[in-house]
Coordinates of C-alpha atoms and ligand atoms in Angstrom, one line a residue:
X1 CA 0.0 0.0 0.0
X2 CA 1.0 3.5 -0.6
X3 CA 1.8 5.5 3.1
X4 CA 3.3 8.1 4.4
X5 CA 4.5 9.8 7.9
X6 CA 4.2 13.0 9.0
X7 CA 7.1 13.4 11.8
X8 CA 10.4 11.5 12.0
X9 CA 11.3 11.1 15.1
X10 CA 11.7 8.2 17.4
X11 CA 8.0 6.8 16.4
X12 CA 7.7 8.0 12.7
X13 CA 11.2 7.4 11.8
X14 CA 11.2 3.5 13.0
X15 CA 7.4 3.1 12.3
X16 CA 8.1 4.4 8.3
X17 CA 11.3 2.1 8.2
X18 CA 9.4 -0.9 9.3
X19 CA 6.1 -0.6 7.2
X20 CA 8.2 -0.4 4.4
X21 CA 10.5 -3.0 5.1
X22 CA 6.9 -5.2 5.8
X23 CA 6.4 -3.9 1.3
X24 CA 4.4 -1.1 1.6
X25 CA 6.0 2.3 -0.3
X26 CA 6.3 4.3 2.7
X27 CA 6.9 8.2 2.6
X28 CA 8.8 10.0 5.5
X29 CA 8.2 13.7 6.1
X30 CA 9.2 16.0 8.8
X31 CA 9.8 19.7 8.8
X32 CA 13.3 19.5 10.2
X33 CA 15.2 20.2 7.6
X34 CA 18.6 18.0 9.3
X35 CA 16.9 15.8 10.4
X36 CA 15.8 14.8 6.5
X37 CA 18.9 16.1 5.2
X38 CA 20.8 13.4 7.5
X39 CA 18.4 10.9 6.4
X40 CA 18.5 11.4 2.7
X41 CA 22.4 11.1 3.2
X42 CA 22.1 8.0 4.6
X43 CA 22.5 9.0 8.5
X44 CA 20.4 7.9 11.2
X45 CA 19.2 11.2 13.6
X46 CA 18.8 8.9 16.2
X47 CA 20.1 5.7 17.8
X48 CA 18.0 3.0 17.8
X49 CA 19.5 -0.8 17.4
X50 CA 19.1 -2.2 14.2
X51 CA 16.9 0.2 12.4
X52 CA 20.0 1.5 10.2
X53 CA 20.2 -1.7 8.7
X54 CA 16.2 -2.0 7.7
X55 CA 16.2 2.1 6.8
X56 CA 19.0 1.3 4.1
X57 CA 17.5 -2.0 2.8
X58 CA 14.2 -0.6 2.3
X59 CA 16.1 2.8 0.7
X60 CA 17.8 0.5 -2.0
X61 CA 14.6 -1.1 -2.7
X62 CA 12.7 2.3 -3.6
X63 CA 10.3 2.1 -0.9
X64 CA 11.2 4.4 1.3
X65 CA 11.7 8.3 1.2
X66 CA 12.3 11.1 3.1
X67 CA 10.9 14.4 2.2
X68 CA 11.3 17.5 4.0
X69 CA 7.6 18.9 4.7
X70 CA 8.1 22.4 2.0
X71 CA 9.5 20.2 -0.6
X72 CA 6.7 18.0 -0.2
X73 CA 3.9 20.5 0.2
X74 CA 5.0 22.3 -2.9
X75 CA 5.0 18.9 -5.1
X76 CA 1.3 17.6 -3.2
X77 CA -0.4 20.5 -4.1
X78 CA -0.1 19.5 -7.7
X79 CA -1.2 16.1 -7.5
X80 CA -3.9 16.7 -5.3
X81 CA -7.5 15.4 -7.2
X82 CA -9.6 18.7 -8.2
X83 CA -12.7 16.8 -7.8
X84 CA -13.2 15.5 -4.4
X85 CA -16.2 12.3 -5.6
X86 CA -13.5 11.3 -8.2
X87 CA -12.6 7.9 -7.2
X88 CA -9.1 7.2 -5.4
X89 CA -6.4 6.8 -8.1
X90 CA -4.0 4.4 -8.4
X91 CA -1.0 7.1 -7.3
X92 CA -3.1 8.6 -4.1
X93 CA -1.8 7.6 -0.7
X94 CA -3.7 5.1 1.4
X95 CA -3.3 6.6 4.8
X96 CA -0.7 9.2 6.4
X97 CA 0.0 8.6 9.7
X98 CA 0.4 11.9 12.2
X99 CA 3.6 10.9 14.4
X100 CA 4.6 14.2 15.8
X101 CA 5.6 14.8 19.5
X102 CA 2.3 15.5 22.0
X103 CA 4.7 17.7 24.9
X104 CA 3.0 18.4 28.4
X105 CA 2.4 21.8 28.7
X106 CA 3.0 23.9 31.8
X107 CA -0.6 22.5 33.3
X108 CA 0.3 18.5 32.6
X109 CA -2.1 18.7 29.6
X110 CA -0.9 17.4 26.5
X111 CA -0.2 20.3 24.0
X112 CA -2.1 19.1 20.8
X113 CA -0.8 22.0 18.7
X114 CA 1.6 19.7 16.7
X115 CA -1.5 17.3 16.1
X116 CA -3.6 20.1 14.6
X117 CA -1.3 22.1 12.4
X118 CA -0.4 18.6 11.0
X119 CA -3.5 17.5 10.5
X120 CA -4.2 20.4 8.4
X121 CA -1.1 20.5 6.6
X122 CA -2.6 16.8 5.6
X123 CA -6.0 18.3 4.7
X124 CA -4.9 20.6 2.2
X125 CA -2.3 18.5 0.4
X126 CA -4.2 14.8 0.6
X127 CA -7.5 13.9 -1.0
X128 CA -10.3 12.9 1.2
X129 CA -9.5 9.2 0.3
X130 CA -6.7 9.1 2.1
X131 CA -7.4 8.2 5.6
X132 CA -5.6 10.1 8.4
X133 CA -4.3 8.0 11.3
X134 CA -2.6 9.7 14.4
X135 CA 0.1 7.3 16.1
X136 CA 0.9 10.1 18.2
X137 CA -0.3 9.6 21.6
X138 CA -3.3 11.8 22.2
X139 CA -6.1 12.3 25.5
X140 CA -9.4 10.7 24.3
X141 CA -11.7 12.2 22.2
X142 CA -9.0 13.7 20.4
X143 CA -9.6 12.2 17.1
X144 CA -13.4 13.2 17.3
X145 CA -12.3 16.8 18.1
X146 CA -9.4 17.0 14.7
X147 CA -12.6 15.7 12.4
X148 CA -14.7 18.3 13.7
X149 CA -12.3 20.5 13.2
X150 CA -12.2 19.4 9.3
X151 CA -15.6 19.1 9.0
X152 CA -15.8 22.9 10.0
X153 CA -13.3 23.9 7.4
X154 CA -14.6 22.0 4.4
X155 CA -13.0 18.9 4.7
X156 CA -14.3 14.9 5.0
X157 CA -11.2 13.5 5.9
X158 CA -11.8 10.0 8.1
X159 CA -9.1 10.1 11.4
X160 CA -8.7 6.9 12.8
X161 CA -6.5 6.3 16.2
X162 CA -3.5 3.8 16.3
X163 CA -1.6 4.1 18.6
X164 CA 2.1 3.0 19.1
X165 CA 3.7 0.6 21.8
X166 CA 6.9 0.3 21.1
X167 CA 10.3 1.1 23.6
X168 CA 12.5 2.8 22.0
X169 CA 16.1 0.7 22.8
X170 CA 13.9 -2.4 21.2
X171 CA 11.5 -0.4 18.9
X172 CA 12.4 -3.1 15.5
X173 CA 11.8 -5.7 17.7
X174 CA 8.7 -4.8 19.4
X175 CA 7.3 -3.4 16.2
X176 CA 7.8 -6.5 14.8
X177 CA 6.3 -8.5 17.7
X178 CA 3.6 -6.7 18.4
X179 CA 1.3 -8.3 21.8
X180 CA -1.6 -6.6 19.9
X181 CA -2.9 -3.9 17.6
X182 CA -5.4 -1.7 18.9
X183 CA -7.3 0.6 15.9
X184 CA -10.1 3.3 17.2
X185 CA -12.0 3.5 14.3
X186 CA -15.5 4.8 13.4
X187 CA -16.1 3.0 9.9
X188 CA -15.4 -0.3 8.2
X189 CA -13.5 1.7 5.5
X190 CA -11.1 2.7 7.9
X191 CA -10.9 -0.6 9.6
X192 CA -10.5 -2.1 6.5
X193 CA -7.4 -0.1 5.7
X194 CA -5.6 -0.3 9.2
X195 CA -6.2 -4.5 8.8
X196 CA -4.7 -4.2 5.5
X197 CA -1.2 -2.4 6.1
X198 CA -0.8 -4.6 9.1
X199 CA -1.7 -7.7 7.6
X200 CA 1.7 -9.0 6.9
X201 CA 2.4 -8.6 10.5
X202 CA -0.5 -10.7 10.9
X203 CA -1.0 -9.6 14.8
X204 CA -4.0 -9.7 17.2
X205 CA -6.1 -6.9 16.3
X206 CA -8.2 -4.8 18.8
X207 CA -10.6 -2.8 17.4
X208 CA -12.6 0.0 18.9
X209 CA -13.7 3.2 18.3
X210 CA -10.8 5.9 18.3
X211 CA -11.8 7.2 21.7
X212 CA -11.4 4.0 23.7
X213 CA -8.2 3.4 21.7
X214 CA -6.9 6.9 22.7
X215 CA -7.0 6.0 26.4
X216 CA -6.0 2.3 25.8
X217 CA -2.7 4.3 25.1
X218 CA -2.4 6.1 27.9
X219 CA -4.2 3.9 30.9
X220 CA -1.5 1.1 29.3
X221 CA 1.6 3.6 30.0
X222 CA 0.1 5.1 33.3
X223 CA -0.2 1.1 34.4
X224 CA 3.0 0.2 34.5
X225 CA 4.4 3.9 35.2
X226 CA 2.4 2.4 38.8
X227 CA 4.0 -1.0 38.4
X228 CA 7.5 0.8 38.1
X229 CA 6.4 3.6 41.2
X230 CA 5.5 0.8 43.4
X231 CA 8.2 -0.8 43.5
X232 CA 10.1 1.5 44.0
X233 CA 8.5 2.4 47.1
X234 CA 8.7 -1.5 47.8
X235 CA 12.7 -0.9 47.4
X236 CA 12.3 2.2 49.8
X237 CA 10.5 0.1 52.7
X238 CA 13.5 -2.8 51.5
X239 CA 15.8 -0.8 53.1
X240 CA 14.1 0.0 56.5
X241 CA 13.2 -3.9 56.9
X242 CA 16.8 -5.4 55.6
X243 CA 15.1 -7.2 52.8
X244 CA 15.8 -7.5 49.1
X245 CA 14.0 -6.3 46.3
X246 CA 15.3 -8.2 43.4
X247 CA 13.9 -11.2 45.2
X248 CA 10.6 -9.3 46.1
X249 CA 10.0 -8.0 42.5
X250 CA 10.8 -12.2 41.2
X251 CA 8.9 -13.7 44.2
X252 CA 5.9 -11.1 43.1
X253 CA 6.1 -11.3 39.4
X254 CA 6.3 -15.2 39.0
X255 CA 2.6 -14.9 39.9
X256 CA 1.5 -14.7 36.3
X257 CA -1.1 -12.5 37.7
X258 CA 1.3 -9.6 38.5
X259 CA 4.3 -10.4 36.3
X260 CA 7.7 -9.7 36.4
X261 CA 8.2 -6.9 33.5
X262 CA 8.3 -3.8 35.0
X263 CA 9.2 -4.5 38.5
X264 CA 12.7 -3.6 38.4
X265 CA 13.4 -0.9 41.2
X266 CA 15.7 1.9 40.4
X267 CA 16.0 5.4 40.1
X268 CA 12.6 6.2 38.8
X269 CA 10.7 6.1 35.8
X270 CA 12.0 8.5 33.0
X271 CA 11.9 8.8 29.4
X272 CA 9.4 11.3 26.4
X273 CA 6.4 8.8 27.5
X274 CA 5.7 7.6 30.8
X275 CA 5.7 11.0 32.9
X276 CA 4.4 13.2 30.0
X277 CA 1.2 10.7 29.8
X278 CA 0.3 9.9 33.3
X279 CA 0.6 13.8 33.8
X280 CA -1.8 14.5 30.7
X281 CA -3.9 11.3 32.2
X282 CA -4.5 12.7 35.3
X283 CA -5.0 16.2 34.0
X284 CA -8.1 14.8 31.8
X285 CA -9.2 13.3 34.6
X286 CA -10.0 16.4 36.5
X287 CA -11.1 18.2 34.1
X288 CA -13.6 16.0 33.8
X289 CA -14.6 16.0 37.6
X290 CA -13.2 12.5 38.2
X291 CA -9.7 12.6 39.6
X292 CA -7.5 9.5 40.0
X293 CA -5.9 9.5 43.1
X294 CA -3.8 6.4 42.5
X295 CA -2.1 8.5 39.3
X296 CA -1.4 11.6 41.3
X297 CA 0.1 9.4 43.8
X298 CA 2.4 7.8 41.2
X299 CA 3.5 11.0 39.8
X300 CA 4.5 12.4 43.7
X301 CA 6.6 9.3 43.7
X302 CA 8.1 9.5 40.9
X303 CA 8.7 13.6 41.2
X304 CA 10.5 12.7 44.9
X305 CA 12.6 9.9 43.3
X306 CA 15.2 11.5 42.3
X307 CA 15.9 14.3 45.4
X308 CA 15.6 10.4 47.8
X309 CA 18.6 9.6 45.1
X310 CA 20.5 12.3 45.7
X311 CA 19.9 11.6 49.2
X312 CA 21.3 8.9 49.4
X313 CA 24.9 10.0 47.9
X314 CA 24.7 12.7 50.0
X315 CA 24.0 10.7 53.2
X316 CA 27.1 8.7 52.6
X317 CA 29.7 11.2 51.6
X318 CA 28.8 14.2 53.2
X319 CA 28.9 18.1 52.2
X320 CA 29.0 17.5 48.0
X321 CA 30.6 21.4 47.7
X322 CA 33.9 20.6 45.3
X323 CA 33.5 16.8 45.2
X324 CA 34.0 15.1 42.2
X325 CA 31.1 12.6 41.2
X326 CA 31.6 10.4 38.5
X327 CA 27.8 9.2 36.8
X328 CA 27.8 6.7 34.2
X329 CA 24.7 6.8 32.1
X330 CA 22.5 10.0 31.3
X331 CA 20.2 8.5 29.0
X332 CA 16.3 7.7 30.2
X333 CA 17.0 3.9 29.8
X334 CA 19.7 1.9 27.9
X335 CA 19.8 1.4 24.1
X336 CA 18.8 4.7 23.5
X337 CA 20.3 8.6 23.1
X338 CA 17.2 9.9 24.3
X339 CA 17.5 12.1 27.4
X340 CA 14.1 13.7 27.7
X341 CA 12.7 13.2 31.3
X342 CA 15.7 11.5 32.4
X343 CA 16.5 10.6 35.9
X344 CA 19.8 11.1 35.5
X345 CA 19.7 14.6 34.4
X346 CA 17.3 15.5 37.3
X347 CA 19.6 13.9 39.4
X348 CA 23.0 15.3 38.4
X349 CA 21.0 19.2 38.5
X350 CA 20.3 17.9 41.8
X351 CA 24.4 17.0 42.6
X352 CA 25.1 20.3 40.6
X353 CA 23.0 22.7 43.2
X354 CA 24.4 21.2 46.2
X355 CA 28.3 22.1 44.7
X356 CA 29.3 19.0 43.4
X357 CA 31.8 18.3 40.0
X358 CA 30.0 16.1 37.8
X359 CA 31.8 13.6 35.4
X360 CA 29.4 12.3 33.1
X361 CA 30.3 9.1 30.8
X362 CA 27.2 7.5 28.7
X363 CA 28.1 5.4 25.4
X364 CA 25.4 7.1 23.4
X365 CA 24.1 10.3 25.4
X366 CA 26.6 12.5 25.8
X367 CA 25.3 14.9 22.3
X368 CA 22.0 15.3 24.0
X369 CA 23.3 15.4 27.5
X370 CA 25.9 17.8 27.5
X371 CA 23.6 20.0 25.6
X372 CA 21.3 20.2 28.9
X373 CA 23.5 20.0 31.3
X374 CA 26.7 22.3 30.5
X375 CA 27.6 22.6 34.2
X376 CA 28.7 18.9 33.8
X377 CA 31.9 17.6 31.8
X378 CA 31.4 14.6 29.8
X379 CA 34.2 12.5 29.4
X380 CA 35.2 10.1 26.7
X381 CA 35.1 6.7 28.8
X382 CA 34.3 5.8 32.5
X383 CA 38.1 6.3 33.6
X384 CA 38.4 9.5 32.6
X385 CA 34.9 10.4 34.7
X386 CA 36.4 8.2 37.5
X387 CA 39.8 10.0 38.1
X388 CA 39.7 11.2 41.8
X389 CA 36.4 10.8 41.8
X390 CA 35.1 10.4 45.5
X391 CA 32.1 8.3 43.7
X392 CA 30.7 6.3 40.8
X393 CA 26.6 6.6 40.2
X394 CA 25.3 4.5 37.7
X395 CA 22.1 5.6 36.8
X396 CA 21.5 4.0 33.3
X397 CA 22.0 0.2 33.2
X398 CA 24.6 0.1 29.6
X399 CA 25.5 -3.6 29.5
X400 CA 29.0 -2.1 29.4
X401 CA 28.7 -0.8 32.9
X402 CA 28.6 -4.4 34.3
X403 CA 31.7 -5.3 32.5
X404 CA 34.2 -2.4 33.5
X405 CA 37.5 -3.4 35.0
X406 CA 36.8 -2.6 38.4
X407 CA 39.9 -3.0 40.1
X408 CA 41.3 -0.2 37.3
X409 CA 38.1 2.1 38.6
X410 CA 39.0 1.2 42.2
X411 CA 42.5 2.7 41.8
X412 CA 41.5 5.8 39.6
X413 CA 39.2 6.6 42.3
X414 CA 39.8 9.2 45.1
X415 CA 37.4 7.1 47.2
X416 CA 35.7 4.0 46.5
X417 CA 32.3 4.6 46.5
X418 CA 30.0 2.5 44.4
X419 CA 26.1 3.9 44.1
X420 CA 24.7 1.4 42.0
X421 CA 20.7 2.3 41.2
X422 CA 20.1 0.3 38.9
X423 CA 21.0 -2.8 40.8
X424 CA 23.3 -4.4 38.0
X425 CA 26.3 -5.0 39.9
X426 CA 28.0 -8.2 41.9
X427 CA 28.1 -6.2 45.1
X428 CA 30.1 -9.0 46.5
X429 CA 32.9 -8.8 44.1
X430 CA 32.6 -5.3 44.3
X431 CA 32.9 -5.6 48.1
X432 CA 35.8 -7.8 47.6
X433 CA 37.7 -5.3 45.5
X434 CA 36.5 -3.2 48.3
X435 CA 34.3 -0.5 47.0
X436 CA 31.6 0.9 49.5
X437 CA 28.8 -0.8 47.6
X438 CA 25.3 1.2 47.7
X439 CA 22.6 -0.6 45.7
X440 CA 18.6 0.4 45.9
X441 CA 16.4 -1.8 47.9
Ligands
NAD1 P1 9.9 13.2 18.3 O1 9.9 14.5 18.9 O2 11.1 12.3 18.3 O3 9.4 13.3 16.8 C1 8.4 14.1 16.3 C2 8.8 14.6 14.9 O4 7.7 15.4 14.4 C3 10.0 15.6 15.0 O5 11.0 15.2 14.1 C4 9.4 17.0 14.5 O6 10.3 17.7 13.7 C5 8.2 16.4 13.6 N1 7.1 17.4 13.4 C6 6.4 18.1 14.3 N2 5.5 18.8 13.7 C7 5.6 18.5 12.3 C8 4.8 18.9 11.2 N3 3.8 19.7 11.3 N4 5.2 18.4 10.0 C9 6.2 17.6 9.9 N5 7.0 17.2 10.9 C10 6.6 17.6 12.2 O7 8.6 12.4 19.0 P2 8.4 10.9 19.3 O8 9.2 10.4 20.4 O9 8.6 10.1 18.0 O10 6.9 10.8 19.7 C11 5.9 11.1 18.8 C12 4.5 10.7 19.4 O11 4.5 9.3 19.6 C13 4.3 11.3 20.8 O12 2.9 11.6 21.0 C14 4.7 10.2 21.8 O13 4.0 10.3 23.0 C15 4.3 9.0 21.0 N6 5.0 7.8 21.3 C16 6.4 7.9 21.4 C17 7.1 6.7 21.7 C18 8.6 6.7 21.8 O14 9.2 5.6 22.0 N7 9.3 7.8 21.7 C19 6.4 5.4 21.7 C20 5.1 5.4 21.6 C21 4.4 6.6 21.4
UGA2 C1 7.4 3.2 27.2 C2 6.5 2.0 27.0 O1 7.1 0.8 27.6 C3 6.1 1.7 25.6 O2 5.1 0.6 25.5 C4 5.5 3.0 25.0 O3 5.2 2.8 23.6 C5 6.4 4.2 25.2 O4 6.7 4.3 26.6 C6 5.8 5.4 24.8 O5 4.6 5.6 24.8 O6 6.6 6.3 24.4 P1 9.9 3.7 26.7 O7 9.6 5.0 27.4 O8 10.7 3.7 25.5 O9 8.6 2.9 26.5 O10 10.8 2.8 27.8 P2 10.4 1.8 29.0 O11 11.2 0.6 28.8 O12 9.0 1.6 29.2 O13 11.0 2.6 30.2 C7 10.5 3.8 30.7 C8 11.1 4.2 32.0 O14 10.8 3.3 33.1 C9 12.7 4.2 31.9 O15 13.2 5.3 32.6 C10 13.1 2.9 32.6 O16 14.4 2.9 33.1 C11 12.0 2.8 33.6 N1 11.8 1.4 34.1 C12 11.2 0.5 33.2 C13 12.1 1.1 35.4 O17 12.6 1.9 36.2 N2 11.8 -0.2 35.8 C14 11.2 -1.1 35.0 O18 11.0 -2.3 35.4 C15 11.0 -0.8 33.7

């Protein structure tokens, strides 16, 4: 089928790549003009395992391009039908899916602005055969409100809501093993459409109508935001009681009932998603007189994460005025560059106001994280960050981290302090090499 994207980034980019590398002639467009011009030169704008690979495959086989959004406003106009009851032609696009970013704005609400001027860009330069899907993640009712919106200026455009589930760090692989499918759609032409470009996936299919899918989205991300907050409150009462929470989270999430995924304690849930959503959930909610107590709870725990982090460092080594700290990992997560929402930046501004030096090594964050945080110095490997350092933070669980050479770190540092909070170290061998070993929970 004939598609297109509207928005590159970490969803459009990887959701474009893998449509087309499923057959379907896929169109990329963003209005960032490096962002498309690294693309069309063959350079990824983000890191993301193994979507280089398919982005270059499906280049090569002429389904895939990137078009920056003037260029391709400019050629659409032309090719746009005159006649709005001619039948769909052979060269018109099948669907365009909306995949730009939803930010919280200062209240929690999602900021929609990105949703609408994109949906009228589409308007104007697509036929009303071509059905619009947002992949974006949008507050219910959403979708109803953009085809209002059309409908008041003119246009018949179908929107239909399918929203994306992927992590980024494994967005190939989870797009290609989707648990399900959910479309919000409000007629079998639409339905018909979504089935057909994800046929060849052939995954379980939800369907509903686009506002039940719309909150599908977020009540599934608010979910295990909780899953993630509660334990780490679970790690917090760990410490008080002298037990362990790697062994609470497996002796809880072997009952298939809860589940292990998301269970892992650590320094709090970070990332573009999770805390922009389950603000813009709860927000919703009040607004429409019906508050959810258990989200606003989740987002106090999450917001007091980081400073109980901090805490702790500071607990151990004292005063932090003119101490060095060495932090491996800035990124939200591992496998990604992505720093937006991290707990590692909230953290280090947290080390940074209370006088500390911060040393900052992360294998593929250091671009976006020295950009927001210029007090720090980013070093090129976790030996440099280490040198007299009077402690090492992780705070994004790299593989790489658990394979240092630790008696090398031991003797680079001024003292041996190990804050491990992500819980990915032998803090016996660690011990034995004799670091201080601090891990959460
Ligand atoms: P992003 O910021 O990485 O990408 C958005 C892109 O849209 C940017 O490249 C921007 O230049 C482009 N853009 C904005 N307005 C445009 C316009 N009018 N025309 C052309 N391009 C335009 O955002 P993202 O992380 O990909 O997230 C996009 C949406 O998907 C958000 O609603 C997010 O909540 C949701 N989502 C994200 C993930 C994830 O892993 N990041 C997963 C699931 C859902
Ligand atoms: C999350 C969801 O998992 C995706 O399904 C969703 O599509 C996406 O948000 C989105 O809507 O953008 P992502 O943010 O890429 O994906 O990463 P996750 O793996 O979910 O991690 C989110 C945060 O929670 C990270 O900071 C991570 O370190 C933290 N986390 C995760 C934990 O602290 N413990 C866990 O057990 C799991």
């Amino acid at each position: 089928m004939k598609i297109a994207f509207i928005g590159a980034g970490y969803v459009g980019l990887v959701s474009a790549a893998m449509f087309a590398h499923l057959g379907h002639n896929v169109t990329c467009i963003d209005n960032n003009h490096d962002k498309i011009s690294a693309l069309q030169n063959g350079k990824l704008p983000i890191y993301e395992p193994g979507l280089g690979e398919y982005i270059n495959k499906a280049r090569l086989a002429g389904r895939l391009s990137f078009v920056l959004s003037s260029d391709f406003d400019s050629c659409r106009s032309r090719e746009v039908s005159q006649d709005p009851q001619e039948s769909k032609s052979e060269e018109e696009t099948d669907a365009i899916f909306i995949a730009v970013g939803t930010p919280p704005l200062a209240s929690g609400e999602a900021d929609l602005s990105y949703i609408y001027d994109a949906t009228m860009q589409v308007a104007q330069s697509y036929s009303e055969n071509t059905l619009i899907v947002v992949k974006s993640t949008i507050p219910p009712g959403t979708c109803k409100s953009l085809e209002s919106m059309l409908r008041a200026k003119g246009f018949s455009h179908k929107v239909a809501s399918n929203p994306e589930f992927l992590r980024e760090g494994s967005a190939v692989e989870d797009f290609l093993n989707p648990d399900r499918i959910v479309i919000g759609v409000s007629d079998q032409k639409a339905e018909a459409t979504l089935r057909e470009i994800y046929k060849p996936l052939d995954p379980l299919i939800i369907k509903t109508d686009p506002t039940t899918s719309e909150l599908i989205k977020y009540a599934s991300n608010s979910f295990l935001a909780t899953k993630i907050a509660f334990i780490n409150e679970m790690a917090n009462l760990c410490e008080k009681v002298d037990a362990d929470v790697e062994m609470l989270s497996r002796g809880m999430g072997l009952d298939h009932r809860i589940g292990e995924a998301f269970l892992k304690a650590g320094p709090g849930f970070g990332g573009s998603c999770f805390p922009k959503d389950i603000l813009a959930l709860s927000h919703l909610a009040k607004t429409h007189e019906q508050p959810c107590h258990v989200l606003d709870a989740v987002i106090f725990s999450n917001q007091n994460r980081r400073t109980h982090m901090a805490r702790k460092i500071s607990n151990t080594i004292g005063d932090l005025k003119g101490k060095v700290i060495c932090v491996l990992g800035v990124t939200f997560k591992a496998g990604t560059d992505d720093v937006r929402s991290s707990p590692a930046v909230d953290i280090i501004n947290i080390l940074l106001q209370q006088g500390a030096n911060i040393r900052v090594y992360d294998p593929e964050g250091a671009a976006h994280g020295s950009r927001l945080l210029p007090e720090a110095t980013f070093a090129k490997d976790p030996y440099e960050a280490a040198t007299k350092a009077e402690a090492v933070v992780i705070l994004t669980e790299w593989d790489e981290f658990k394979l240092l050479d630790f008696k090398k770190l031991h003797d680079t540092l001024a003292k041996p302090n190990m804050f491990d909070f992500r819980n990915i170290l032998d803090g016996e061998q660690l011990q034995k090499l004799r670091f201080s070993y601090h891990r959460i929970g």
